[in-house]
Amino acid sequence: MYLEVKLLEATDAPDLELLPPVEKIALAGHTRQKGNAHYGRGDYASAVNSYSIALQITESSSKVDITPEEENELMDIKVKCLNNLAASQLKLERYDVARKSCMLALEHQPNNVKALFRMGKVLAYQDEYREAIQMMRKALKLEPSNKVLLTSSPTFLTQIELLPCGQRVAPQGKVSLLCPCGAKSGRLLNHLLGGSAFALGL
């Protein structure tokens, strides 16, 4: 079968430096929503691409006047994109770049609960359990009634003991976590790394 495609029209990409702030905010938000749609379909690579483009829009310089309120809106979209980007990168098991995305989000908003939660997940995947616990505790302190945090964190935070050999186990016969000296990985770590309902700040 032979198909012929005819280009009817081509338009240049908008000059972001000259784009009015309201339009820039709308464009960044729309591009981020495209990423959310890709994420919802499980197309995490395309989601990463959309979030990255949205980030470029929010970070572009401007040759037109912009109000503090508009700057704050762009920053809010930027942090949401970084959070969504980290979630997608986690799905792709790209832990180093996911960690960087979380760090950038936390640089702008140190108390962003979603960024703290995802940073905790990244750290746990990278076997940095002590730091993961600290992130989860901070997130819980900021939002003690958050349902996902309440279901994902308490077991992890209260039942882990660090033994002299570095082995992480759960006391009183609970299932053990990943251990550098060869113990089985168990349900506690999987429980911590769940929280899929908290994957995106939609």
Backbone as JSON Lines, residues from 0, in Angstrom:
{"i":0,"aa":"M","n":[0.85,-1.19,0.0],"ca":[0.0,0.0,0.0],"c":[0.88,1.23,0.0]}
{"i":1,"aa":"Y","n":[0.55,2.2,-0.83],"ca":[1.33,3.43,-0.97],"c":[0.48,4.6,-0.48]}
{"i":2,"aa":"L","n":[1.04,5.38,0.42],"ca":[0.35,6.55,0.94],"c":[1.12,7.8,0.59]}
{"i":3,"aa":"E","n":[0.4,8.82,0.19],"ca":[1.03,10.11,-0.12],"c":[0.53,11.14,0.89]}
{"i":4,"aa":"V","n":[1.47,11.85,1.49],"ca":[1.13,12.87,2.47],"c":[1.46,14.23,1.89]}
{"i":5,"aa":"K","n":[0.51,15.14,1.96],"ca":[0.69,16.48,1.42],"c":[0.67,17.49,2.56]}
{"i":6,"aa":"L","n":[1.72,18.3,2.65],"ca":[1.79,19.34,3.67],"c":[0.95,20.53,3.24]}
{"i":7,"aa":"L","n":[-0.07,20.82,4.02],"ca":[-0.98,21.92,3.65],"c":[-0.51,23.25,4.19]}
{"i":8,"aa":"E","n":[0.12,23.22,5.38],"ca":[0.52,24.48,5.99],"c":[1.62,24.22,7.0]}
{"i":9,"aa":"A","n":[2.53,25.16,7.13],"ca":[3.6,25.08,8.12],"c":[3.71,26.43,8.82]}
{"i":10,"aa":"T","n":[3.83,26.4,10.11],"ca":[3.96,27.65,10.87],"c":[5.21,27.58,11.74]}
{"i":11,"aa":"D","n":[5.83,28.72,11.93],"ca":[7.02,28.79,12.78],"c":[6.61,28.68,14.24]}
{"i":12,"aa":"A","n":[7.53,28.15,15.04],"ca":[7.3,28.11,16.48],"c":[7.29,29.54,17.02]}
{"i":13,"aa":"P","n":[6.5,29.82,18.05],"ca":[6.45,31.17,18.58],"c":[7.79,31.6,19.18]}
{"i":14,"aa":"D","n":[8.09,32.86,19.05],"ca":[9.29,33.41,19.68],"c":[8.99,33.59,21.17]}
{"i":15,"aa":"L","n":[9.56,32.72,21.99],"ca":[9.22,32.72,23.41],"c":[9.61,34.02,24.1]}
{"i":16,"aa":"E","n":[10.66,34.66,23.62],"ca":[11.1,35.91,24.24],"c":[10.08,37.03,24.03]}
{"i":17,"aa":"L","n":[9.34,36.95,22.94],"ca":[8.36,38.0,22.61],"c":[6.94,37.6,22.96]}
{"i":18,"aa":"L","n":[6.77,36.39,23.45],"ca":[5.43,35.91,23.75],"c":[4.9,36.59,25.0]}
{"i":19,"aa":"P","n":[3.69,37.14,24.95],"ca":[3.11,37.75,26.16],"c":[3.05,36.72,27.29]}
{"i":20,"aa":"P","n":[3.29,37.15,28.52],"ca":[3.32,36.2,29.64],"c":[2.08,35.32,29.76]}
{"i":21,"aa":"V","n":[0.91,35.89,29.5],"ca":[-0.32,35.1,29.6],"c":[-0.29,33.95,28.6]}
{"i":22,"aa":"E","n":[0.18,34.22,27.38],"ca":[0.26,33.18,26.36],"c":[1.35,32.17,26.7]}
{"i":23,"aa":"K","n":[2.46,32.64,27.28],"ca":[3.53,31.73,27.66],"c":[3.06,30.77,28.75]}
{"i":24,"aa":"I","n":[2.31,31.31,29.72],"ca":[1.75,30.47,30.79],"c":[0.81,29.43,30.21]}
{"i":25,"aa":"A","n":[-0.05,29.87,29.29],"ca":[-1.01,28.94,28.67],"c":[-0.29,27.87,27.87]}
{"i":26,"aa":"L","n":[0.74,28.25,27.12],"ca":[1.48,27.29,26.3],"c":[2.2,26.27,27.17]}
{"i":27,"aa":"A","n":[2.83,26.74,28.23],"ca":[3.54,25.82,29.14],"c":[2.56,24.86,29.8]}
{"i":28,"aa":"G","n":[1.42,25.39,30.24],"ca":[0.41,24.55,30.88],"c":[-0.16,23.52,29.93]}
{"i":29,"aa":"H","n":[-0.41,23.94,28.69],"ca":[-0.96,23.02,27.69],"c":[0.04,21.91,27.36]}
{"i":30,"aa":"T","n":[1.3,22.27,27.24],"ca":[2.34,21.28,26.94],"c":[2.49,20.3,28.09]}
{"i":31,"aa":"R","n":[2.39,20.81,29.3],"ca":[2.44,19.92,30.48],"c":[1.26,18.95,30.47]}
{"i":32,"aa":"Q","n":[0.08,19.43,30.12],"ca":[-1.08,18.55,30.06],"c":[-0.91,17.46,29.01]}
{"i":33,"aa":"K","n":[-0.22,17.77,27.92],"ca":[0.1,16.74,26.93],"c":[0.95,15.65,27.58]}
{"i":34,"aa":"G","n":[1.91,16.09,28.4],"ca":[2.73,15.13,29.12],"c":[1.9,14.26,30.04]}
{"i":35,"aa":"N","n":[0.94,14.87,30.72],"ca":[0.06,14.1,31.6],"c":[-0.73,13.05,30.83]}
{"i":36,"aa":"A","n":[-1.16,13.42,29.62],"ca":[-1.91,12.47,28.79],"c":[-1.01,11.3,28.39]}
{"i":37,"aa":"H","n":[0.22,11.6,28.0],"ca":[1.17,10.53,27.67],"c":[1.42,9.62,28.88]}
{"i":38,"aa":"Y","n":[1.58,10.25,30.03],"ca":[1.83,9.48,31.26],"c":[0.65,8.56,31.57]}
{"i":39,"aa":"G","n":[-0.54,9.09,31.41],"ca":[-1.73,8.3,31.68],"c":[-1.86,7.09,30.78]}
{"i":40,"aa":"R","n":[-1.29,7.19,29.57],"ca":[-1.32,6.06,28.63],"c":[-0.13,5.12,28.83]}
{"i":41,"aa":"G","n":[0.75,5.48,29.75],"ca":[1.92,4.65,29.98],"c":[3.07,4.92,29.02]}
{"i":42,"aa":"D","n":[2.97,6.0,28.24],"ca":[4.03,6.37,27.3],"c":[4.96,7.35,28.02]}
{"i":43,"aa":"Y","n":[5.83,6.82,28.86],"ca":[6.63,7.65,29.75],"c":[7.73,8.41,29.01]}
{"i":44,"aa":"A","n":[8.24,7.85,27.92],"ca":[9.27,8.55,27.15],"c":[8.68,9.81,26.5]}
{"i":45,"aa":"S","n":[7.48,9.71,25.95],"ca":[6.82,10.88,25.36],"c":[6.46,11.89,26.45]}
{"i":46,"aa":"A","n":[6.09,11.39,27.63],"ca":[5.78,12.29,28.74],"c":[7.02,13.09,29.12]}
{"i":47,"aa":"V","n":[8.16,12.43,29.19],"ca":[9.42,13.13,29.5],"c":[9.68,14.22,28.47]}
{"i":48,"aa":"N","n":[9.43,13.92,27.2],"ca":[9.66,14.9,26.14],"c":[8.75,16.12,26.31]}
{"i":49,"aa":"S","n":[7.47,15.89,26.6],"ca":[6.53,17.0,26.76],"c":[6.87,17.85,27.98]}
{"i":50,"aa":"Y","n":[7.18,17.2,29.09],"ca":[7.54,17.95,30.3],"c":[8.82,18.76,30.09]}
{"i":51,"aa":"S","n":[9.77,18.2,29.34],"ca":[11.02,18.91,29.07],"c":[10.77,20.16,28.23]}
{"i":52,"aa":"I","n":[9.88,20.03,27.24],"ca":[9.53,21.2,26.41],"c":[8.82,22.25,27.25]}
{"i":53,"aa":"A","n":[7.9,21.81,28.1],"ca":[7.2,22.75,28.97],"c":[8.18,23.47,29.89]}
{"i":54,"aa":"L","n":[9.17,22.75,30.38],"ca":[10.2,23.37,31.22],"c":[10.96,24.45,30.46]}
{"i":55,"aa":"Q","n":[11.31,24.16,29.21],"ca":[12.01,25.14,28.39],"c":[11.19,26.41,28.23]}
{"i":56,"aa":"I","n":[9.89,26.24,28.1],"ca":[9.0,27.4,27.96],"c":[9.02,28.24,29.24]}
{"i":57,"aa":"T","n":[8.92,27.58,30.38],"ca":[8.89,28.32,31.65],"c":[10.22,28.99,31.95]}
{"i":58,"aa":"E","n":[11.32,28.43,31.43],"ca":[12.64,28.97,31.74],"c":[13.14,29.98,30.7]}
{"i":59,"aa":"S","n":[12.37,30.18,29.64],"ca":[12.82,31.09,28.58],"c":[12.79,32.54,29.07]}
{"i":60,"aa":"S","n":[13.75,33.3,28.58],"ca":[13.8,34.72,28.94],"c":[12.68,35.47,28.23]}
{"i":61,"aa":"S","n":[12.42,36.68,28.71],"ca":[11.3,37.46,28.15],"c":[11.75,38.89,27.88]}
{"i":62,"aa":"K","n":[11.37,39.37,26.7],"ca":[11.66,40.76,26.32],"c":[10.46,41.67,26.54]}
{"i":63,"aa":"V","n":[9.41,41.11,27.11],"ca":[8.21,41.9,27.41],"c":[8.02,41.94,28.92]}
{"i":64,"aa":"D","n":[7.26,42.91,29.36],"ca":[7.03,43.07,30.79],"c":[6.26,41.88,31.35]}
{"i":65,"aa":"I","n":[6.65,41.47,32.55],"ca":[5.97,40.37,33.22],"c":[5.78,40.73,34.69]}
{"i":66,"aa":"T","n":[4.6,40.48,35.21],"ca":[4.3,40.85,36.59],"c":[4.8,39.77,37.55]}
{"i":67,"aa":"P","n":[4.97,40.13,38.83],"ca":[5.36,39.13,39.82],"c":[4.39,37.96,39.89]}
{"i":68,"aa":"E","n":[3.1,38.24,39.71],"ca":[2.1,37.17,39.75],"c":[2.3,36.21,38.59]}
{"i":69,"aa":"E","n":[2.61,36.75,37.41],"ca":[2.84,35.89,36.25],"c":[4.12,35.08,36.42]}
{"i":70,"aa":"E","n":[5.14,35.68,37.01],"ca":[6.37,34.94,37.3],"c":[6.09,33.77,38.25]}
{"i":71,"aa":"N","n":[5.23,34.04,39.24],"ca":[4.89,32.98,40.19],"c":[4.12,31.85,39.5]}
{"i":72,"aa":"E","n":[3.24,32.21,38.56],"ca":[2.5,31.18,37.81],"c":[3.44,30.31,37.0]}
{"i":73,"aa":"L","n":[4.42,30.95,36.34],"ca":[5.39,30.19,35.57],"c":[6.23,29.29,36.47]}
{"i":74,"aa":"M","n":[6.59,29.79,37.64],"ca":[7.37,28.99,38.58],"c":[6.56,27.8,39.08]}
{"i":75,"aa":"D","n":[5.28,28.02,39.31],"ca":[4.41,26.92,39.76],"c":[4.34,25.82,38.7]}
{"i":76,"aa":"I","n":[4.19,26.23,37.43],"ca":[4.16,25.25,36.34],"c":[5.51,24.55,36.23]}
{"i":77,"aa":"K","n":[6.59,25.3,36.41],"ca":[7.92,24.71,36.33],"c":[8.11,23.6,37.36]}
{"i":78,"aa":"V","n":[7.72,23.88,38.6],"ca":[7.88,22.88,39.66],"c":[6.99,21.67,39.4]}
{"i":79,"aa":"K","n":[5.77,21.9,38.91],"ca":[4.9,20.78,38.57],"c":[5.52,19.93,37.46]}
{"i":80,"aa":"C","n":[6.13,20.59,36.48],"ca":[6.78,19.86,35.4],"c":[7.94,19.03,35.93]}
{"i":81,"aa":"L","n":[8.72,19.6,36.84],"ca":[9.84,18.87,37.43],"c":[9.35,17.66,38.21]}
{"i":82,"aa":"N","n":[8.26,17.83,38.95],"ca":[7.67,16.72,39.69],"c":[7.17,15.63,38.74]}
{"i":83,"aa":"N","n":[6.47,16.05,37.69],"ca":[5.95,15.09,36.72],"c":[7.08,14.41,35.96]}
{"i":84,"aa":"L","n":[8.12,15.18,35.67],"ca":[9.29,14.63,34.99],"c":[9.95,13.55,35.85]}
{"i":85,"aa":"A","n":[10.08,13.83,37.14],"ca":[10.67,12.85,38.05],"c":[9.83,11.57,38.09]}
{"i":86,"aa":"A","n":[8.5,11.72,38.12],"ca":[7.63,10.55,38.14],"c":[7.82,9.7,36.89]}
{"i":87,"aa":"S","n":[7.94,10.36,35.74],"ca":[8.13,9.63,34.48],"c":[9.5,8.96,34.45]}
{"i":88,"aa":"Q","n":[10.51,9.67,34.92],"ca":[11.86,9.11,34.94],"c":[11.95,7.92,35.89]}
{"i":89,"aa":"L","n":[11.22,7.96,36.99],"ca":[11.16,6.81,37.89],"c":[10.55,5.6,37.18]}
{"i":90,"aa":"K","n":[9.49,5.84,36.4],"ca":[8.87,4.74,35.67],"c":[9.84,4.12,34.67]}
{"i":91,"aa":"L","n":[10.73,4.95,34.11],"ca":[11.71,4.49,33.15],"c":[12.97,3.97,33.83]}
{"i":92,"aa":"E","n":[12.97,3.97,35.16],"ca":[14.1,3.51,35.97],"c":[15.36,4.33,35.71]}
{"i":93,"aa":"R","n":[15.17,5.59,35.42],"ca":[16.29,6.52,35.23],"c":[16.47,7.31,36.53]}
{"i":94,"aa":"Y","n":[17.04,6.64,37.49],"ca":[17.04,7.16,38.85],"c":[17.93,8.39,39.03]}
{"i":95,"aa":"D","n":[19.05,8.45,38.32],"ca":[19.95,9.6,38.48],"c":[19.29,10.89,38.0]}
{"i":96,"aa":"V","n":[18.63,10.83,36.83],"ca":[17.99,12.04,36.33],"c":[16.73,12.36,37.13]}
{"i":97,"aa":"A","n":[16.05,11.34,37.62],"ca":[14.88,11.57,38.48],"c":[15.31,12.29,39.76]}
{"i":98,"aa":"R","n":[16.43,11.89,40.28],"ca":[16.98,12.54,41.48],"c":[17.28,14.0,41.19]}
{"i":99,"aa":"K","n":[17.87,14.28,40.03],"ca":[18.17,15.66,39.66],"c":[16.89,16.48,39.53]}
{"i":100,"aa":"S","n":[15.85,15.9,38.94],"ca":[14.57,16.61,38.79],"c":[13.98,16.95,40.16]}
{"i":101,"aa":"C","n":[14.05,15.99,41.08],"ca":[13.55,16.24,42.44],"c":[14.34,17.35,43.12]}
{"i":102,"aa":"M","n":[15.65,17.3,42.96],"ca":[16.51,18.31,43.59],"c":[16.2,19.7,43.06]}
{"i":103,"aa":"L","n":[15.98,19.81,41.75],"ca":[15.64,21.11,41.16],"c":[14.3,21.62,41.69]}
{"i":104,"aa":"A","n":[13.32,20.72,41.8],"ca":[12.02,21.12,42.34],"c":[12.17,21.61,43.78]}
{"i":105,"aa":"L","n":[12.97,20.91,44.56],"ca":[13.16,21.27,45.97],"c":[13.99,22.54,46.13]}
{"i":106,"aa":"E","n":[14.84,22.86,45.16],"ca":[15.56,24.12,45.2],"c":[14.6,25.3,45.14]}
{"i":107,"aa":"H","n":[13.55,25.14,44.33],"ca":[12.56,26.22,44.19],"c":[11.53,26.18,45.31]}
{"i":108,"aa":"Q","n":[11.14,24.99,45.72],"ca":[10.12,24.83,46.77],"c":[10.57,23.74,47.74]}
{"i":109,"aa":"P","n":[11.38,24.1,48.73],"ca":[11.95,23.1,49.65],"c":[10.92,22.26,50.39]}
{"i":110,"aa":"N","n":[9.71,22.76,50.53],"ca":[8.68,22.04,51.26],"c":[7.63,21.43,50.33]}
{"i":111,"aa":"N","n":[7.98,21.23,49.08],"ca":[7.05,20.61,48.14],"c":[6.92,19.13,48.48]}
{"i":112,"aa":"V","n":[5.77,18.72,48.93],"ca":[5.57,17.37,49.45],"c":[5.75,16.32,48.37]}
{"i":113,"aa":"K","n":[5.25,16.59,47.18],"ca":[5.4,15.6,46.1],"c":[6.86,15.4,45.74]}
{"i":114,"aa":"A","n":[7.63,16.49,45.71],"ca":[9.06,16.37,45.41],"c":[9.78,15.61,46.52]}
{"i":115,"aa":"L","n":[9.42,15.85,47.77],"ca":[10.03,15.14,48.88],"c":[9.7,13.64,48.8]}
{"i":116,"aa":"F","n":[8.44,13.34,48.49],"ca":[8.01,11.95,48.4],"c":[8.78,11.22,47.29]}
{"i":117,"aa":"R","n":[8.87,11.87,46.12],"ca":[9.57,11.22,45.02],"c":[11.07,11.11,45.28]}
{"i":118,"aa":"M","n":[11.62,12.11,45.95],"ca":[13.03,12.02,46.3],"c":[13.27,10.85,47.25]}
{"i":119,"aa":"G","n":[12.33,10.63,48.17],"ca":[12.43,9.48,49.05],"c":[12.41,8.18,48.27]}
{"i":120,"aa":"K","n":[11.56,8.1,47.24],"ca":[11.5,6.9,46.4],"c":[12.82,6.69,45.65]}
{"i":121,"aa":"V","n":[13.35,7.78,45.08],"ca":[14.62,7.68,44.36],"c":[15.73,7.19,45.28]}
{"i":122,"aa":"L","n":[15.81,7.78,46.46],"ca":[16.86,7.42,47.41],"c":[16.74,5.96,47.83]}
{"i":123,"aa":"A","n":[15.5,5.49,48.01],"ca":[15.3,4.09,48.38],"c":[15.74,3.16,47.25]}
{"i":124,"aa":"Y","n":[15.41,3.53,46.01],"ca":[15.85,2.73,44.87],"c":[17.38,2.68,44.78]}
{"i":125,"aa":"Q","n":[18.02,3.75,45.26],"ca":[19.48,3.81,45.21],"c":[20.12,3.33,46.51]}
{"i":126,"aa":"D","n":[19.32,2.64,47.33],"ca":[19.8,2.01,48.57],"c":[20.27,3.03,49.61]}
{"i":127,"aa":"E","n":[19.79,4.25,49.54],"ca":[20.14,5.27,50.53],"c":[18.95,5.41,51.49]}
{"i":128,"aa":"Y","n":[18.77,4.39,52.33],"ca":[17.56,4.28,53.14],"c":[17.48,5.36,54.22]}
{"i":129,"aa":"R","n":[18.6,5.67,54.84],"ca":[18.56,6.67,55.9],"c":[18.06,8.01,55.35]}
{"i":130,"aa":"E","n":[18.58,8.41,54.18],"ca":[18.16,9.66,53.56],"c":[16.71,9.57,53.09]}
{"i":131,"aa":"A","n":[16.32,8.39,52.6],"ca":[14.93,8.21,52.17],"c":[13.97,8.4,53.33]}
{"i":132,"aa":"I","n":[14.33,7.85,54.49],"ca":[13.51,8.0,55.69],"c":[13.35,9.48,56.06]}
{"i":133,"aa":"Q","n":[14.46,10.23,55.97],"ca":[14.42,11.65,56.31],"c":[13.45,12.4,55.39]}
{"i":134,"aa":"M","n":[13.49,12.08,54.1],"ca":[12.59,12.74,53.16],"c":[11.14,12.41,53.46]}
{"i":135,"aa":"M","n":[10.86,11.13,53.75],"ca":[9.49,10.72,54.03],"c":[8.99,11.36,55.33]}
{"i":136,"aa":"R","n":[9.85,11.43,56.32],"ca":[9.45,12.06,57.58],"c":[9.12,13.54,57.39]}
{"i":137,"aa":"K","n":[9.94,14.22,56.6],"ca":[9.68,15.64,56.34],"c":[8.35,15.82,55.61]}
{"i":138,"aa":"A","n":[8.1,14.97,54.61],"ca":[6.84,15.04,53.87],"c":[5.65,14.81,54.8]}
{"i":139,"aa":"L","n":[5.77,13.82,55.68],"ca":[4.69,13.52,56.62],"c":[4.47,14.67,57.6]}
{"i":140,"aa":"K","n":[5.55,15.31,58.01],"ca":[5.42,16.43,58.94],"c":[4.67,17.59,58.28]}
{"i":141,"aa":"L","n":[4.92,17.79,57.0],"ca":[4.27,18.89,56.28],"c":[2.81,18.59,55.98]}
{"i":142,"aa":"E","n":[2.5,17.32,55.67],"ca":[1.12,16.93,55.36],"c":[0.78,15.64,56.11]}
{"i":143,"aa":"P","n":[0.57,15.75,57.42],"ca":[0.32,14.55,58.23],"c":[-0.97,13.82,57.9]}
{"i":144,"aa":"S","n":[-1.88,14.46,57.16],"ca":[-3.15,13.8,56.82],"c":[-3.18,13.31,55.38]}
{"i":145,"aa":"N","n":[-2.05,13.43,54.66],"ca":[-2.01,12.97,53.28],"c":[-2.2,11.46,53.22]}
{"i":146,"aa":"K","n":[-3.22,11.01,52.53],"ca":[-3.6,9.59,52.55],"c":[-2.51,8.7,51.96]}
{"i":147,"aa":"V","n":[-1.89,9.14,50.85],"ca":[-0.86,8.31,50.24],"c":[0.36,8.19,51.14]}
{"i":148,"aa":"L","n":[0.75,9.32,51.74],"ca":[1.88,9.27,52.67],"c":[1.56,8.4,53.87]}
{"i":149,"aa":"L","n":[0.34,8.49,54.34],"ca":[-0.05,7.7,55.52],"c":[-0.02,6.2,55.22]}
{"i":150,"aa":"T","n":[-0.34,5.83,54.0],"ca":[-0.34,4.4,53.67],"c":[1.02,3.91,53.21]}
{"i":151,"aa":"S","n":[1.88,4.83,52.74],"ca":[3.17,4.41,52.2],"c":[4.3,4.49,53.22]}
{"i":152,"aa":"S","n":[4.18,5.38,54.21],"ca":[5.33,5.72,55.03],"c":[5.44,5.05,56.39]}
{"i":153,"aa":"P","n":[4.36,4.91,57.18],"ca":[4.55,4.54,58.58],"c":[5.31,3.25,58.8]}
{"i":154,"aa":"T","n":[4.99,2.21,58.03],"ca":[5.68,0.94,58.22],"c":[7.17,1.11,57.96]}
{"i":155,"aa":"F","n":[7.47,1.81,56.89],"ca":[8.86,2.02,56.53],"c":[9.6,2.82,57.6]}
{"i":156,"aa":"L","n":[8.95,3.83,58.13],"ca":[9.61,4.72,59.06],"c":[9.77,4.12,60.45]}
{"i":157,"aa":"T","n":[8.84,3.27,60.84],"ca":[8.84,2.82,62.23],"c":[9.42,1.43,62.43]}
{"i":158,"aa":"Q","n":[9.54,0.63,61.37],"ca":[9.91,-0.76,61.56],"c":[11.3,-1.12,61.05]}
{"i":159,"aa":"I","n":[12.06,-0.12,60.54],"ca":[13.39,-0.41,60.04],"c":[14.41,-0.25,61.15]}
{"i":160,"aa":"E","n":[15.29,-1.22,61.28],"ca":[16.41,-1.11,62.2],"c":[17.7,-1.25,61.43]}
{"i":161,"aa":"L","n":[18.71,-0.46,61.77],"ca":[20.0,-0.56,61.12],"c":[20.92,-1.39,62.02]}
{"i":162,"aa":"L","n":[21.33,-2.55,61.57],"ca":[22.21,-3.41,62.33],"c":[23.67,-3.03,62.06]}
{"i":163,"aa":"P","n":[24.6,-3.42,62.92],"ca":[26.01,-3.05,62.75],"c":[26.57,-3.45,61.38]}
{"i":164,"aa":"C","n":[26.08,-4.56,60.82],"ca":[26.61,-5.01,59.53],"c":[26.07,-4.18,58.38]}
{"i":165,"aa":"G","n":[25.12,-3.29,58.67],"ca":[24.51,-2.5,57.62],"c":[23.23,-3.11,57.09]}
{"i":166,"aa":"Q","n":[22.88,-4.29,57.57],"ca":[21.66,-4.95,57.1],"c":[20.44,-4.2,57.6]}
{"i":167,"aa":"R","n":[19.49,-4.0,56.71],"ca":[18.25,-3.33,57.11],"c":[17.18,-4.4,57.26]}
{"i":168,"aa":"V","n":[16.67,-4.56,58.45],"ca":[15.63,-5.55,58.65],"c":[14.49,-4.95,59.44]}
{"i":169,"aa":"A","n":[13.35,-5.61,59.4],"ca":[12.21,-5.2,60.2],"c":[12.18,-6.06,61.46]}
{"i":170,"aa":"P","n":[12.03,-5.45,62.63],"ca":[12.03,-6.23,63.87],"c":[10.78,-7.08,64.01]}
{"i":171,"aa":"Q","n":[10.81,-7.99,64.96],"ca":[9.66,-8.82,65.33],"c":[9.19,-9.66,64.14]}
{"i":172,"aa":"G","n":[10.16,-10.17,63.38],"ca":[9.81,-11.13,62.34],"c":[9.22,-10.55,61.08]}
{"i":173,"aa":"K","n":[9.26,-9.21,60.93],"ca":[8.73,-8.62,59.71],"c":[9.68,-8.92,58.54]}
{"i":174,"aa":"V","n":[9.17,-8.69,57.32],"ca":[9.97,-9.01,56.14],"c":[11.1,-8.0,56.0]}
{"i":175,"aa":"S","n":[12.28,-8.48,55.6],"ca":[13.44,-7.61,55.52],"c":[13.47,-6.8,54.24]}
{"i":176,"aa":"L","n":[14.26,-5.7,54.28],"ca":[14.47,-4.87,53.11],"c":[15.71,-5.33,52.36]}
{"i":177,"aa":"L","n":[16.02,-4.61,51.29],"ca":[17.25,-4.87,50.57],"c":[18.43,-4.69,51.52]}
{"i":178,"aa":"C","n":[19.44,-5.52,51.35],"ca":[20.55,-5.5,52.28],"c":[21.86,-5.71,51.54]}
{"i":179,"aa":"P","n":[22.86,-4.89,51.83],"ca":[24.15,-5.05,51.16],"c":[24.82,-6.38,51.47]}
{"i":180,"aa":"C","n":[24.39,-7.07,52.54],"ca":[25.03,-8.35,52.84],"c":[24.16,-9.52,52.39]}
{"i":181,"aa":"G","n":[23.2,-9.27,51.49],"ca":[22.56,-10.38,50.82],"c":[21.18,-10.77,51.29]}
{"i":182,"aa":"A","n":[20.57,-10.03,52.21],"ca":[19.24,-10.41,52.66],"c":[18.23,-10.2,51.54]}
{"i":183,"aa":"K","n":[17.08,-10.84,51.68],"ca":[16.04,-10.75,50.66],"c":[15.45,-9.34,50.64]}
{"i":184,"aa":"S","n":[15.06,-8.92,49.46],"ca":[14.26,-7.71,49.38],"c":[12.84,-8.1,49.77]}
{"i":185,"aa":"G","n":[12.11,-7.15,50.33],"ca":[10.81,-7.55,50.84],"c":[9.71,-6.54,50.61]}
{"i":186,"aa":"R","n":[8.58,-6.83,51.24],"ca":[7.37,-6.06,50.98],"c":[7.44,-4.65,51.51]}
{"i":187,"aa":"L","n":[8.26,-4.39,52.52],"ca":[8.32,-3.05,53.08],"c":[8.84,-2.05,52.05]}
{"i":188,"aa":"L","n":[9.93,-2.43,51.35],"ca":[10.46,-1.54,50.33],"c":[9.47,-1.36,49.19]}
{"i":189,"aa":"N","n":[8.85,-2.45,48.77],"ca":[7.84,-2.35,47.72],"c":[6.69,-1.46,48.15]}
{"i":190,"aa":"H","n":[6.34,-1.53,49.44],"ca":[5.26,-0.7,49.96],"c":[5.65,0.77,49.88]}
{"i":191,"aa":"L","n":[6.89,1.06,50.26],"ca":[7.36,2.44,50.18],"c":[7.36,2.95,48.75]}
{"i":192,"aa":"L","n":[7.78,2.1,47.82],"ca":[7.94,2.53,46.45],"c":[6.65,2.49,45.66]}
{"i":193,"aa":"G","n":[5.54,2.24,46.35],"ca":[4.24,2.28,45.7],"c":[3.77,3.72,45.59]}
{"i":194,"aa":"G","n":[2.56,3.97,46.02],"ca":[2.06,5.34,45.99],"c":[1.81,5.85,44.59]}
{"i":195,"aa":"S","n":[1.33,4.99,43.7],"ca":[1.15,5.42,42.31],"c":[0.09,6.53,42.21]}
{"i":196,"aa":"A","n":[-0.82,6.56,43.18],"ca":[-1.86,7.59,43.14],"c":[-1.26,8.98,43.35]}
{"i":197,"aa":"F","n":[-0.03,9.01,43.87],"ca":[0.63,10.28,44.15],"c":[1.63,10.62,43.07]}
{"i":198,"aa":"A","n":[1.55,9.91,41.95],"ca":[2.58,10.01,40.93],"c":[2.62,11.4,40.29]}
{"i":199,"aa":"L","n":[1.48,12.02,40.08],"ca":[1.44,13.29,39.38],"c":[0.69,14.33,40.2]}
{"i":200,"aa":"G","n":[1.18,15.55,40.14],"ca":[0.46,16.64,40.8],"c":[-0.52,17.27,39.84]}
{"i":201,"aa":"L","n":[-1.57,16.57,39.5],"ca":[-2.5,17.05,38.48],"c":[-3.42,18.13,39.02]}
